[in-house]
Amino acid sequence: MTYHATLLSSIAVYRLSPFHPLAKYPGPITLKLSRMWVYRMAKSGKRHEYIRTLHEIYHSDIVRIGPNEVSISDASAIGPVLGQSGLVKGPGWDGRVRYMADRPLISWRDPVMHAKRRHNWNRGLSGPAIKVYEPVVGDRVVQMVDLALKQPGEVVDMVKLIKYFAFDIMGDMGFGGGSELMRDGDTHGFLQAVIDGIDDSILSETFPWLAYYARNRLFDVIESAANRAKERVLRSKGTQDLFYYLSNEDGNGKDTPPLEVVIPEGVVVSIAGSDTTSFSLNATIHLLISHSSAYKRLQEEVDRFYPPGENAVDTRYHSEMPYLDAVINEALRLYPVLASGSHRATQKEAVLINAWCIPPNTSVRVHTWSVHRDPRNFSPSSDSFWPERWLLANNQPCPDPKPSDFVHNTNAFHTFSFGPANCTGKALALREMKMLLCHMFQQMDMKFAEGYDPKDWDKDLKDAGVSMEVGMLPVICTPRHRT
Ligand code: HEM
């Protein structure tokens, strides 16, 4: 007892002492002292806002957010932390995979193994591969809008419907079908299991060692996704979906990985591909309905390219729709899915990032939420939805004049992260988002249900570590053109 008390107090004294290698970086005593507080902060769901406040109250672009963890809010650190010669993934990823013999791409901390695994992922999410997925996405887009309009004038919970939509697409694309949440609802509890798993993932991220002992619902999701992946690979029916490339069914990859290497990827398909896209879509829709002038401008652009009778899931006009791009970028700037940044870490050596010396074995995050809302990067109105800033920055025709204090640092925008471990699904995610928005805006009008307060969005918003979770988004949809 005395031994343990002495040990714990020595650790506490050391963590707070000027001899700790992170002593020169400011931060709250609680977070410096124990990861228990780091866990509490993350579990509160408000980590994204809290860390931003810390950067503000300490007037510092680097703050200590754990005994061995720092957050950086300076955009110029994005390259050194996340770029080609940047840091490796952080130890939180060890906790998220526990006993797995092999790992999914997203959790490989060894850069050599990561690059090896990334090869087939890149092939499966390349432009030509995505072109083949388009009809599958198109069918789901039409199904989703038909559902939203099934009972015109009734309240639809967009959050739920779009989650179903995104999970069904990844089911088609990843596992050759089998997910019919939009048709049947979450009758098997699959989506709820993913939500619970994401919730528990914060525990494994904060205490990777505890993941070996604690009951964690994330591992149920990993296991069930691996089973679905195994079924799909053994079926090997030649459908050009993601596993077609991941298991090198086309024979054009560098090698054909064995089954035990491919099936862990199931969890990435289930979570990284679905929850991220559904959150981003919901954020975009929420912002559009809350901002009538942006809503109207997007409506006009969609009407120009997709008048009644034109197939709005045809992607051919996407590259000619600057306002659609601007709206999506602006929504992703305000609501990045990894709001508290991607977890990275130094290894055995100290690393110099800008002028900051980061000691060995230190976790580092570039705090996306702060960087994206920093007036040094986006001005004016850095906390507000103003898609026109993207038109002005790209010298595209814009109805709004350029303000004298206009700042637009495109390099600060890193919703899809940056460098060799950035989001490999970016092109697919954007394609899905654009197809759905064009079809929705062609087919229906949307408004918030009576009694819904748009301010609830930010109140309910939770940083869930690997994604963002929101409450309800009650919307009333009515058809625009009766055919
Ligand atoms: C709007 C939707 C999406 C957003 C905002 C998003 C964002 C991100 C972010 C921030 C990361 C972390 C990168 C890092 O650690 O530096 C990531 C990783 C990843 N994402 Fe996405 N993502 C989206 C959709 C998708 C989709 C549709 C897929 C398709 C399966 C996908 C597949 C992946 C994969 C495989 C990784 C791991 C990359 C690696 O470790 O090399 N994502 N994503």
Tab-separated table of C-alpha atoms in Angstrom, residues 44-477:
chain	number	residue	atom	x	y	z
A	44	SER	CA	-17.486	14.225	-22.423
A	45	GLY	CA	-17.829	14.487	-26.218
A	46	LYS	CA	-16.709	18.106	-26.038
A	47	ARG	CA	-12.971	17.536	-26.425
A	48	HIS	CA	-12.966	19.498	-29.699
A	49	GLU	CA	-14.308	22.658	-28.002
A	50	TYR	CA	-12.316	22.215	-24.813
A	51	ILE	CA	-8.953	21.934	-26.578
A	52	ARG	CA	-9.738	25.016	-28.632
A	53	THR	CA	-10.478	26.887	-25.423
A	54	LEU	CA	-7.145	25.727	-23.995
A	55	HIS	CA	-5.273	27.131	-27.005
A	56	GLU	CA	-7.128	30.401	-26.501
A	57	ILE	CA	-6.740	30.785	-22.745
A	58	TYR	CA	-3.037	29.916	-22.776
A	59	HIS	CA	-2.479	32.044	-25.923
A	60	SER	CA	-0.364	29.189	-27.189
A	61	ASP	CA	-0.274	27.182	-30.423
A	62	ILE	CA	0.968	24.234	-28.429
A	63	VAL	CA	-0.719	22.996	-25.257
A	64	ARG	CA	-0.205	19.936	-23.111
A	65	ILE	CA	-3.353	17.808	-23.157
A	66	GLY	CA	-2.042	14.760	-21.328
A	67	PRO	CA	0.942	13.581	-19.298
A	68	ASN	CA	2.654	12.793	-22.623
A	69	GLU	CA	0.464	14.456	-25.200
A	70	VAL	CA	0.343	17.831	-26.925
A	71	SER	CA	-2.109	19.579	-29.217
A	72	ILE	CA	-0.927	22.010	-31.895
A	73	SER	CA	-3.145	24.687	-33.439
A	74	ASP	CA	-0.672	26.136	-35.934
A	75	ALA	CA	-1.489	25.186	-39.549
A	76	SER	CA	2.174	25.177	-40.501
A	77	ALA	CA	2.602	22.047	-38.328
A	78	ILE	CA	0.341	19.991	-40.623
A	79	GLY	CA	3.204	19.026	-42.965
A	80	PRO	CA	5.787	18.212	-40.262
A	81	VAL	CA	3.288	16.168	-38.213
A	82	LEU	CA	1.179	14.450	-40.880
A	83	GLY	CA	3.294	14.716	-44.030
A	84	GLN	CA	5.633	12.274	-45.787
A	85	SER	CA	8.483	12.757	-43.291
A	86	GLY	CA	6.121	13.325	-40.399
A	87	LEU	CA	5.274	11.284	-37.329
A	88	VAL	CA	3.936	7.722	-37.134
A	89	LYS	CA	0.402	6.934	-35.931
A	90	GLY	CA	-0.059	7.190	-32.184
A	91	PRO	CA	-0.297	4.403	-29.565
A	92	GLY	CA	-4.094	4.780	-29.335
A	93	TRP	CA	-4.268	2.582	-32.442
A	94	ASP	CA	-2.708	-0.338	-30.530
A	95	GLY	CA	-5.617	-0.242	-28.116
A	96	ARG	CA	-8.142	-0.255	-30.937
A	97	VAL	CA	-6.904	-3.550	-32.380
A	98	ARG	CA	-6.063	-5.577	-29.252
A	99	TYR	CA	-5.125	-9.210	-30.003
A	100	MET	CA	-5.580	-9.130	-33.737
A	101	ALA	CA	-2.937	-11.186	-35.529
A	102	ASP	CA	-3.075	-8.704	-38.354
A	103	ARG	CA	-4.236	-5.110	-38.487
A	104	PRO	CA	-6.473	-3.072	-40.736
A	105	LEU	CA	-4.759	-0.326	-42.736
A	106	ILE	CA	-5.882	2.507	-40.486
A	107	SER	CA	-4.151	1.123	-37.398
A	108	TRP	CA	-0.742	0.197	-38.840
A	109	ARG	CA	1.746	2.280	-36.899
A	110	ASP	CA	4.762	0.878	-38.731
A	111	PRO	CA	5.074	3.111	-41.841
A	112	VAL	CA	6.535	0.293	-43.976
A	113	MET	CA	3.639	-2.083	-43.237
A	114	HIS	CA	1.204	0.790	-43.612
A	115	ALA	CA	2.504	1.695	-47.079
A	116	LYS	CA	2.377	-1.964	-48.115
A	117	ARG	CA	-1.266	-2.314	-47.080
A	118	ARG	CA	-2.234	1.009	-48.558
A	119	HIS	CA	-1.403	-0.109	-52.097
A	120	ASN	CA	-4.539	-2.215	-52.672
A	121	TRP	CA	-6.706	0.315	-50.839
A	122	ASN	CA	-5.555	3.024	-53.234
A	123	ARG	CA	-6.437	0.793	-56.188
A	124	GLY	CA	-9.885	0.073	-54.767
A	125	LEU	CA	-10.619	3.765	-54.279
A	126	SER	CA	-9.028	5.095	-57.477
A	127	GLY	CA	-10.958	7.128	-60.068
A	128	PRO	CA	-11.628	4.165	-62.412
A	129	ALA	CA	-12.722	1.918	-59.506
A	130	ILE	CA	-15.115	4.576	-58.226
A	131	LYS	CA	-16.617	4.997	-61.700
A	132	VAL	CA	-17.642	1.333	-61.509
A	133	TYR	CA	-19.234	1.883	-58.051
A	134	GLU	CA	-21.314	4.853	-59.300
A	135	PRO	CA	-24.427	2.910	-60.381
A	136	VAL	CA	-24.555	1.212	-56.959
A	137	VAL	CA	-24.319	4.596	-55.230
A	138	GLY	CA	-26.886	6.030	-57.670
A	139	ASP	CA	-29.444	3.329	-56.787
A	140	ARG	CA	-28.985	4.006	-53.072
A	141	VAL	CA	-29.309	7.773	-53.627
A	142	VAL	CA	-32.640	7.281	-55.394
A	143	GLN	CA	-33.809	4.894	-52.650
A	144	MET	CA	-32.881	7.421	-49.961
A	145	VAL	CA	-34.741	10.331	-51.592
A	146	ASP	CA	-37.792	8.126	-52.293
A	147	LEU	CA	-37.852	7.251	-48.598
A	148	ALA	CA	-37.520	10.876	-47.508
A	149	LEU	CA	-40.504	11.695	-49.734
A	150	LYS	CA	-42.545	8.631	-48.865
A	151	GLN	CA	-44.794	10.601	-46.568
A	152	PRO	CA	-44.445	14.196	-47.783
A	153	GLY	CA	-44.837	16.712	-45.021
A	154	GLU	CA	-44.008	14.179	-42.287
A	155	VAL	CA	-40.934	14.677	-40.108
A	156	VAL	CA	-37.893	12.682	-41.228
A	157	ASP	CA	-34.892	12.219	-38.936
A	158	MET	CA	-32.188	12.993	-41.495
A	159	VAL	CA	-29.407	11.807	-39.185
A	160	LYS	CA	-30.874	8.330	-39.015
A	161	LEU	CA	-31.863	8.115	-42.662
A	162	ILE	CA	-28.468	9.272	-43.912
A	163	LYS	CA	-26.651	6.898	-41.558
A	164	TYR	CA	-28.722	4.064	-43.024
A	165	PHE	CA	-27.928	5.322	-46.515
A	166	ALA	CA	-24.157	5.465	-45.931
A	167	PHE	CA	-24.040	2.060	-44.219
A	168	ASP	CA	-26.043	0.435	-47.023
A	169	ILE	CA	-23.632	1.847	-49.599
A	170	MET	CA	-20.586	0.540	-47.774
A	171	GLY	CA	-22.375	-2.810	-47.416
A	172	ASP	CA	-22.769	-2.907	-51.209
A	173	MET	CA	-19.302	-1.672	-51.886
A	174	GLY	CA	-17.467	-3.566	-49.231
A	175	PHE	CA	-19.290	-6.807	-48.681
A	176	GLY	CA	-21.202	-7.362	-51.926
A	177	GLY	CA	-24.521	-6.285	-50.354
A	178	GLY	CA	-26.424	-7.673	-47.396
A	179	SER	CA	-27.067	-4.363	-45.639
A	180	GLU	CA	-30.655	-3.148	-46.025
A	181	LEU	CA	-30.992	-0.603	-43.240
A	182	MET	CA	-32.987	1.817	-45.377
A	183	ARG	CA	-35.474	-0.923	-46.291
A	184	ASP	CA	-35.726	-2.796	-42.972
A	185	GLY	CA	-34.342	-0.455	-40.305
A	186	ASP	CA	-31.599	-1.543	-37.916
A	187	THR	CA	-33.417	-4.790	-37.113
A	188	HIS	CA	-30.192	-6.726	-36.500
A	189	GLY	CA	-28.733	-3.946	-34.355
A	190	PHE	CA	-25.727	-3.672	-36.656
A	191	LEU	CA	-25.671	0.119	-36.750
A	192	GLN	CA	-26.261	0.400	-33.022
A	193	ALA	CA	-23.313	-1.961	-32.472
A	194	VAL	CA	-21.103	0.352	-34.542
A	195	ILE	CA	-22.273	3.393	-32.554
A	196	ASP	CA	-21.565	1.569	-29.267
A	197	GLY	CA	-18.200	0.393	-30.569
A	198	ILE	CA	-17.199	3.926	-31.534
A	199	ASP	CA	-18.251	5.043	-28.054
A	200	ASP	CA	-15.975	2.475	-26.413
A	201	SER	CA	-13.087	3.215	-28.754
A	202	ILE	CA	-12.189	6.252	-26.643
A	203	LEU	CA	-11.320	3.925	-23.766
A	204	SER	CA	-8.959	1.858	-25.908
A	205	GLU	CA	-7.423	4.978	-27.382
A	206	THR	CA	-6.721	6.516	-23.981
A	207	PHE	CA	-5.554	3.338	-22.262
A	208	PRO	CA	-4.221	1.032	-25.002
A	209	TRP	CA	-3.011	-1.490	-22.396
A	210	LEU	CA	-6.478	-1.717	-20.832
A	211	ALA	CA	-7.881	-2.898	-24.140
A	212	TYR	CA	-6.305	-6.290	-23.414
A	213	TYR	CA	-8.461	-6.756	-20.345
A	214	ALA	CA	-11.568	-4.571	-20.552
A	215	ARG	CA	-14.801	-5.573	-22.201
A	216	ASN	CA	-15.053	-3.274	-25.188
A	217	ARG	CA	-17.888	-3.197	-27.706
A	218	LEU	CA	-15.499	-2.026	-30.432
A	219	PHE	CA	-14.113	-5.568	-30.571
A	220	ASP	CA	-17.591	-6.959	-31.275
A	221	VAL	CA	-17.780	-4.677	-34.310
A	222	ILE	CA	-14.276	-5.674	-35.430
A	223	GLU	CA	-15.248	-9.321	-35.179
A	224	SER	CA	-18.573	-9.038	-36.957
A	225	ALA	CA	-17.056	-6.885	-39.742
A	226	ALA	CA	-14.246	-9.441	-40.137
A	227	ASN	CA	-16.844	-12.216	-40.474
A	228	ARG	CA	-18.685	-10.307	-43.166
A	229	ALA	CA	-15.394	-9.651	-44.964
A	230	LYS	CA	-14.452	-13.320	-44.723
A	231	GLU	CA	-17.781	-14.397	-46.231
A	232	ARG	CA	-17.354	-11.910	-49.064
A	233	VAL	CA	-13.771	-12.955	-49.868
A	234	LEU	CA	-14.565	-16.684	-49.748
A	235	ARG	CA	-17.554	-16.083	-52.016
A	236	SER	CA	-15.171	-14.340	-54.430
A	237	LYS	CA	-17.829	-13.732	-57.019
A	238	GLY	CA	-15.873	-11.298	-59.132
A	239	THR	CA	-18.024	-8.269	-58.237
A	240	GLN	CA	-15.887	-5.178	-58.612
A	241	ASP	CA	-16.237	-3.946	-55.037
A	242	LEU	CA	-13.595	-2.935	-52.512
A	243	PHE	CA	-12.647	-6.491	-51.554
A	244	TYR	CA	-12.127	-7.279	-55.225
A	245	TYR	CA	-9.080	-5.014	-54.989
A	246	LEU	CA	-8.139	-5.627	-51.350
A	247	SER	CA	-7.808	-9.345	-51.995
A	248	ASN	CA	-6.336	-8.743	-55.450
A	249	GLU	CA	-9.038	-10.653	-57.313
A	250	ASP	CA	-8.157	-8.650	-60.421
A	251	GLY	CA	-4.532	-9.832	-60.211
A	252	ASN	CA	-3.168	-6.349	-60.900
A	253	GLY	CA	-1.904	-5.674	-57.371
A	254	LYS	CA	1.671	-6.158	-56.210
A	255	ASP	CA	0.737	-9.331	-54.321
A	256	THR	CA	-2.264	-11.413	-53.266
A	257	PRO	CA	-2.605	-11.100	-49.499
A	258	PRO	CA	-3.718	-14.159	-47.524
A	259	LEU	CA	-7.230	-14.232	-46.028
A	260	GLU	CA	-6.066	-13.325	-42.507
A	261	VAL	CA	-4.524	-10.133	-43.865
A	262	VAL	CA	-7.601	-9.064	-45.833
A	263	ILE	CA	-10.457	-9.727	-43.425
A	264	PRO	CA	-9.397	-7.252	-40.699
A	265	GLU	CA	-10.062	-4.507	-43.257
A	266	GLY	CA	-13.792	-5.156	-42.744
A	267	VAL	CA	-13.896	-2.792	-39.782
A	268	VAL	CA	-12.414	0.083	-41.776
A	269	VAL	CA	-15.089	-0.414	-44.418
A	270	SER	CA	-17.776	-0.474	-41.705
A	271	ILE	CA	-16.690	2.597	-39.777
A	272	ALA	CA	-14.230	4.757	-41.773
A	273	GLY	CA	-16.363	4.581	-44.907
A	274	SER	CA	-19.812	5.117	-43.434
A	275	ASP	CA	-19.997	7.109	-40.240
A	276	THR	CA	-17.674	9.783	-41.645
A	277	THR	CA	-19.675	10.319	-44.831
A	278	SER	CA	-23.028	10.314	-43.054
A	279	PHE	CA	-21.864	12.877	-40.505
A	280	SER	CA	-20.430	15.121	-43.243
A	281	LEU	CA	-23.644	14.930	-45.246
A	282	ASN	CA	-25.758	15.749	-42.235
A	283	ALA	CA	-23.545	18.689	-41.331
A	284	THR	CA	-23.906	20.007	-44.894
A	285	ILE	CA	-27.691	19.636	-44.907
A	286	HIS	CA	-28.007	21.220	-41.481
A	287	LEU	CA	-25.945	24.226	-42.561
A	288	LEU	CA	-27.829	24.635	-45.826
A	289	ILE	CA	-31.257	24.579	-44.208
A	290	SER	CA	-30.019	27.055	-41.581
A	291	HIS	CA	-28.699	29.465	-44.253
A	292	SER	CA	-31.416	30.330	-46.735
A	293	SER	CA	-29.234	32.328	-49.125
A	294	ALA	CA	-26.717	29.463	-49.510
A	295	TYR	CA	-29.632	27.044	-49.868
A	296	LYS	CA	-31.087	29.170	-52.662
A	297	ARG	CA	-27.763	29.552	-54.469
A	298	LEU	CA	-27.149	25.819	-54.408
A	299	GLN	CA	-30.711	25.214	-55.577
A	300	GLU	CA	-30.125	27.520	-58.561
A	301	GLU	CA	-26.903	25.741	-59.490
A	302	VAL	CA	-28.525	22.309	-59.262
A	303	ASP	CA	-31.499	23.513	-61.343
A	304	ARG	CA	-29.131	24.798	-64.022
A	305	PHE	CA	-27.497	21.394	-64.510
A	306	TYR	CA	-30.268	19.069	-63.412
A	307	PRO	CA	-33.633	20.545	-64.460
A	308	PRO	CA	-36.676	18.275	-64.113
A	309	GLY	CA	-36.219	15.185	-66.248
A	310	GLU	CA	-32.387	15.316	-66.129
A	311	ASN	CA	-30.782	12.386	-64.306
A	312	ALA	CA	-29.390	14.006	-61.150
A	313	VAL	CA	-27.284	10.997	-60.130
A	314	ASP	CA	-25.288	11.364	-63.337
A	315	THR	CA	-21.960	12.816	-62.199
A	316	ARG	CA	-20.929	14.422	-65.484
A	317	TYR	CA	-21.619	18.016	-64.373
A	318	HIS	CA	-19.979	17.841	-60.948
A	319	SER	CA	-16.755	19.453	-62.174
A	320	GLU	CA	-18.750	22.434	-63.474
A	321	MET	CA	-20.526	23.132	-60.177
A	322	PRO	CA	-18.300	25.478	-58.133
A	323	TYR	CA	-20.981	26.335	-55.602
A	324	LEU	CA	-21.570	22.665	-54.784
A	325	ASP	CA	-17.819	22.323	-54.141
A	326	ALA	CA	-17.810	25.497	-52.059
A	327	VAL	CA	-20.744	24.338	-49.914
A	328	ILE	CA	-19.160	20.948	-49.212
A	329	ASN	CA	-15.724	22.408	-48.445
A	330	GLU	CA	-17.234	24.948	-46.101
A	331	ALA	CA	-19.263	22.301	-44.252
A	332	LEU	CA	-16.181	20.076	-43.946
A	333	ARG	CA	-14.155	23.044	-42.694
A	334	LEU	CA	-16.636	23.812	-39.918
A	335	TYR	CA	-17.341	20.182	-39.063
A	336	PRO	CA	-14.300	17.957	-39.650
A	337	VAL	CA	-14.924	14.328	-38.654
A	338	LEU	CA	-11.670	14.016	-36.727
A	339	ALA	CA	-12.232	17.302	-34.954
A	340	SER	CA	-9.453	16.752	-32.433
A	341	GLY	CA	-7.026	15.666	-35.123
A	342	SER	CA	-5.347	12.447	-36.171
A	343	HIS	CA	-3.354	10.791	-33.438
A	344	ARG	CA	0.400	10.764	-34.179
A	345	ALA	CA	3.458	10.209	-31.977
A	346	THR	CA	7.197	10.622	-31.832
A	347	GLN	CA	9.228	7.432	-31.391
A	348	LYS	CA	12.630	6.969	-29.739
A	349	GLU	CA	13.989	10.321	-30.873
A	350	ALA	CA	12.882	13.861	-30.080
A	351	VAL	CA	11.523	15.709	-33.119
A	352	LEU	CA	11.592	19.397	-33.914
A	353	ILE	CA	8.232	20.658	-35.192
A	354	ASN	CA	8.537	24.275	-36.211
A	355	ALA	CA	10.312	25.714	-33.168
A	356	TRP	CA	8.911	23.152	-30.725
A	357	CYS	CA	11.009	20.289	-29.494
A	358	ILE	CA	8.729	17.275	-29.050
A	359	PRO	CA	10.341	14.701	-26.732
A	360	PRO	CA	10.466	10.949	-27.537
A	361	ASN	CA	7.272	8.876	-27.090
A	362	THR	CA	4.951	11.875	-27.094
A	363	SER	CA	1.507	11.865	-28.673
A	364	VAL	CA	0.801	14.791	-30.983
A	365	ARG	CA	-2.378	16.093	-32.584
A	366	VAL	CA	-2.817	18.949	-35.003
A	367	HIS	CA	-6.097	20.240	-33.667
A	368	THR	CA	-8.259	20.362	-36.784
A	369	TRP	CA	-11.219	22.071	-35.121
A	370	SER	CA	-9.020	24.986	-33.969
A	371	VAL	CA	-7.022	25.251	-37.206
A	372	HIS	CA	-10.160	25.285	-39.379
A	373	ARG	CA	-11.816	27.997	-37.270
A	374	ASP	CA	-8.734	30.151	-36.783
A	375	PRO	CA	-9.094	33.693	-38.237
A	376	ARG	CA	-5.409	33.478	-39.213
A	377	ASN	CA	-6.499	30.819	-41.730
A	378	PHE	CA	-10.063	31.757	-42.668
A	379	SER	CA	-11.375	35.309	-42.355
A	380	PRO	CA	-13.765	36.984	-41.949
A	381	SER	CA	-16.330	35.053	-39.890
A	382	SER	CA	-14.167	31.996	-39.331
A	383	ASP	CA	-16.856	30.348	-37.169
A	384	SER	CA	-19.632	30.972	-39.690
A	385	PHE	CA	-20.909	29.168	-42.760
A	386	TRP	CA	-19.937	31.270	-45.765
A	387	PRO	CA	-19.351	29.039	-48.836
A	388	GLU	CA	-18.609	32.126	-50.940
A	389	ARG	CA	-15.127	32.309	-49.350
A	390	TRP	CA	-14.125	29.291	-51.488
A	391	LEU	CA	-15.289	31.011	-54.701
A	392	LEU	CA	-13.376	34.186	-53.837
A	393	ALA	CA	-10.255	32.192	-52.959
A	394	ASN	CA	-10.379	30.416	-56.331
A	395	ASN	CA	-11.127	33.599	-58.287
A	396	GLN	CA	-14.472	32.187	-59.388
A	397	PRO	CA	-17.467	34.440	-60.082
A	398	CYS	CA	-19.017	35.307	-56.734
A	399	PRO	CA	-22.047	37.427	-55.879
A	400	ASP	CA	-20.367	38.681	-52.680
A	401	PRO	CA	-17.572	41.291	-52.738
A	402	LYS	CA	-14.154	40.329	-51.369
A	403	PRO	CA	-13.797	41.826	-47.866
A	404	SER	CA	-10.621	43.766	-47.111
A	405	ASP	CA	-9.704	41.370	-44.278
A	406	PHE	CA	-10.115	38.297	-46.503
A	407	VAL	CA	-7.805	35.408	-45.527
A	408	HIS	CA	-8.011	31.923	-46.990
A	409	ASN	CA	-5.267	29.461	-46.216
A	410	THR	CA	-6.112	26.368	-48.272
A	411	ASN	CA	-3.143	24.540	-46.717
A	412	ALA	CA	-4.885	24.735	-43.350
A	413	PHE	CA	-7.880	22.756	-44.647
A	414	HIS	CA	-7.258	19.116	-43.756
A	415	THR	CA	-10.600	17.438	-43.138
A	416	PHE	CA	-9.306	14.394	-45.019
A	417	SER	CA	-5.989	14.692	-43.176
A	418	PHE	CA	-2.698	14.997	-45.031
A	419	GLY	CA	0.280	12.893	-46.086
A	420	PRO	CA	0.788	9.150	-46.546
A	421	ALA	CA	-2.023	8.144	-44.148
A	422	ASN	CA	-4.572	10.676	-45.328
A	423	CYS	CA	-8.089	9.516	-46.188
A	424	THR	CA	-7.852	7.137	-49.087
A	425	GLY	CA	-11.635	7.310	-49.525
A	426	LYS	CA	-11.774	11.069	-50.151
A	427	ALA	CA	-12.816	10.842	-53.817
A	428	LEU	CA	-15.524	8.278	-53.063
A	429	ALA	CA	-16.836	10.314	-50.132
A	430	LEU	CA	-17.082	13.477	-52.227
A	431	ARG	CA	-18.734	11.598	-55.094
A	432	GLU	CA	-21.362	10.164	-52.723
A	433	MET	CA	-21.998	13.555	-51.163
A	434	LYS	CA	-22.380	15.323	-54.489
A	435	MET	CA	-24.654	12.658	-55.968
A	436	LEU	CA	-26.960	12.741	-52.964
A	437	LEU	CA	-27.086	16.541	-52.699
A	438	CYS	CA	-27.824	16.992	-56.422
A	439	HIS	CA	-30.623	14.441	-56.359
A	440	MET	CA	-32.082	15.804	-53.109
A	441	PHE	CA	-32.047	19.392	-54.347
A	442	GLN	CA	-33.559	18.390	-57.663
A	443	GLN	CA	-36.332	16.346	-56.101
A	444	MET	CA	-37.342	18.032	-52.879
A	445	ASP	CA	-37.612	21.101	-50.694
A	446	MET	CA	-36.408	20.812	-47.121
A	447	LYS	CA	-37.097	22.744	-43.961
A	448	PHE	CA	-36.596	22.065	-40.263
A	449	ALA	CA	-39.529	20.543	-38.427
A	450	GLU	CA	-41.476	22.932	-36.269
A	451	GLY	CA	-39.996	23.313	-32.803
A	452	TYR	CA	-36.482	22.296	-33.870
A	453	ASP	CA	-33.863	24.776	-32.741
A	454	PRO	CA	-30.834	24.741	-35.106
A	455	LYS	CA	-28.661	25.659	-32.120
A	456	ASP	CA	-29.279	22.126	-30.805
A	457	TRP	CA	-26.900	20.863	-33.495
A	458	ASP	CA	-23.793	22.246	-31.783
A	459	LYS	CA	-25.142	21.434	-28.339
A	460	ASP	CA	-25.682	17.780	-29.281
A	461	LEU	CA	-22.450	17.460	-31.283
A	462	LYS	CA	-20.043	14.921	-29.767
A	463	ASP	CA	-16.439	14.316	-30.693
A	464	ALA	CA	-16.455	10.528	-30.580
A	465	GLY	CA	-12.738	10.093	-31.303
A	466	VAL	CA	-12.921	8.361	-34.688
A	467	SER	CA	-15.969	10.290	-35.842
A	468	MET	CA	-18.537	12.866	-34.739
A	469	GLU	CA	-21.940	11.947	-33.398
A	470	VAL	CA	-25.008	14.183	-33.495
A	471	GLY	CA	-28.517	14.090	-32.101
A	472	MET	CA	-31.597	14.277	-34.307
A	473	LEU	CA	-32.054	16.382	-37.405
A	474	PRO	CA	-35.837	16.564	-37.914
A	475	VAL	CA	-36.564	17.750	-41.438
A	476	ILE	CA	-39.755	18.067	-43.457
A	477	CYS	CA	-39.326	17.104	-47.103
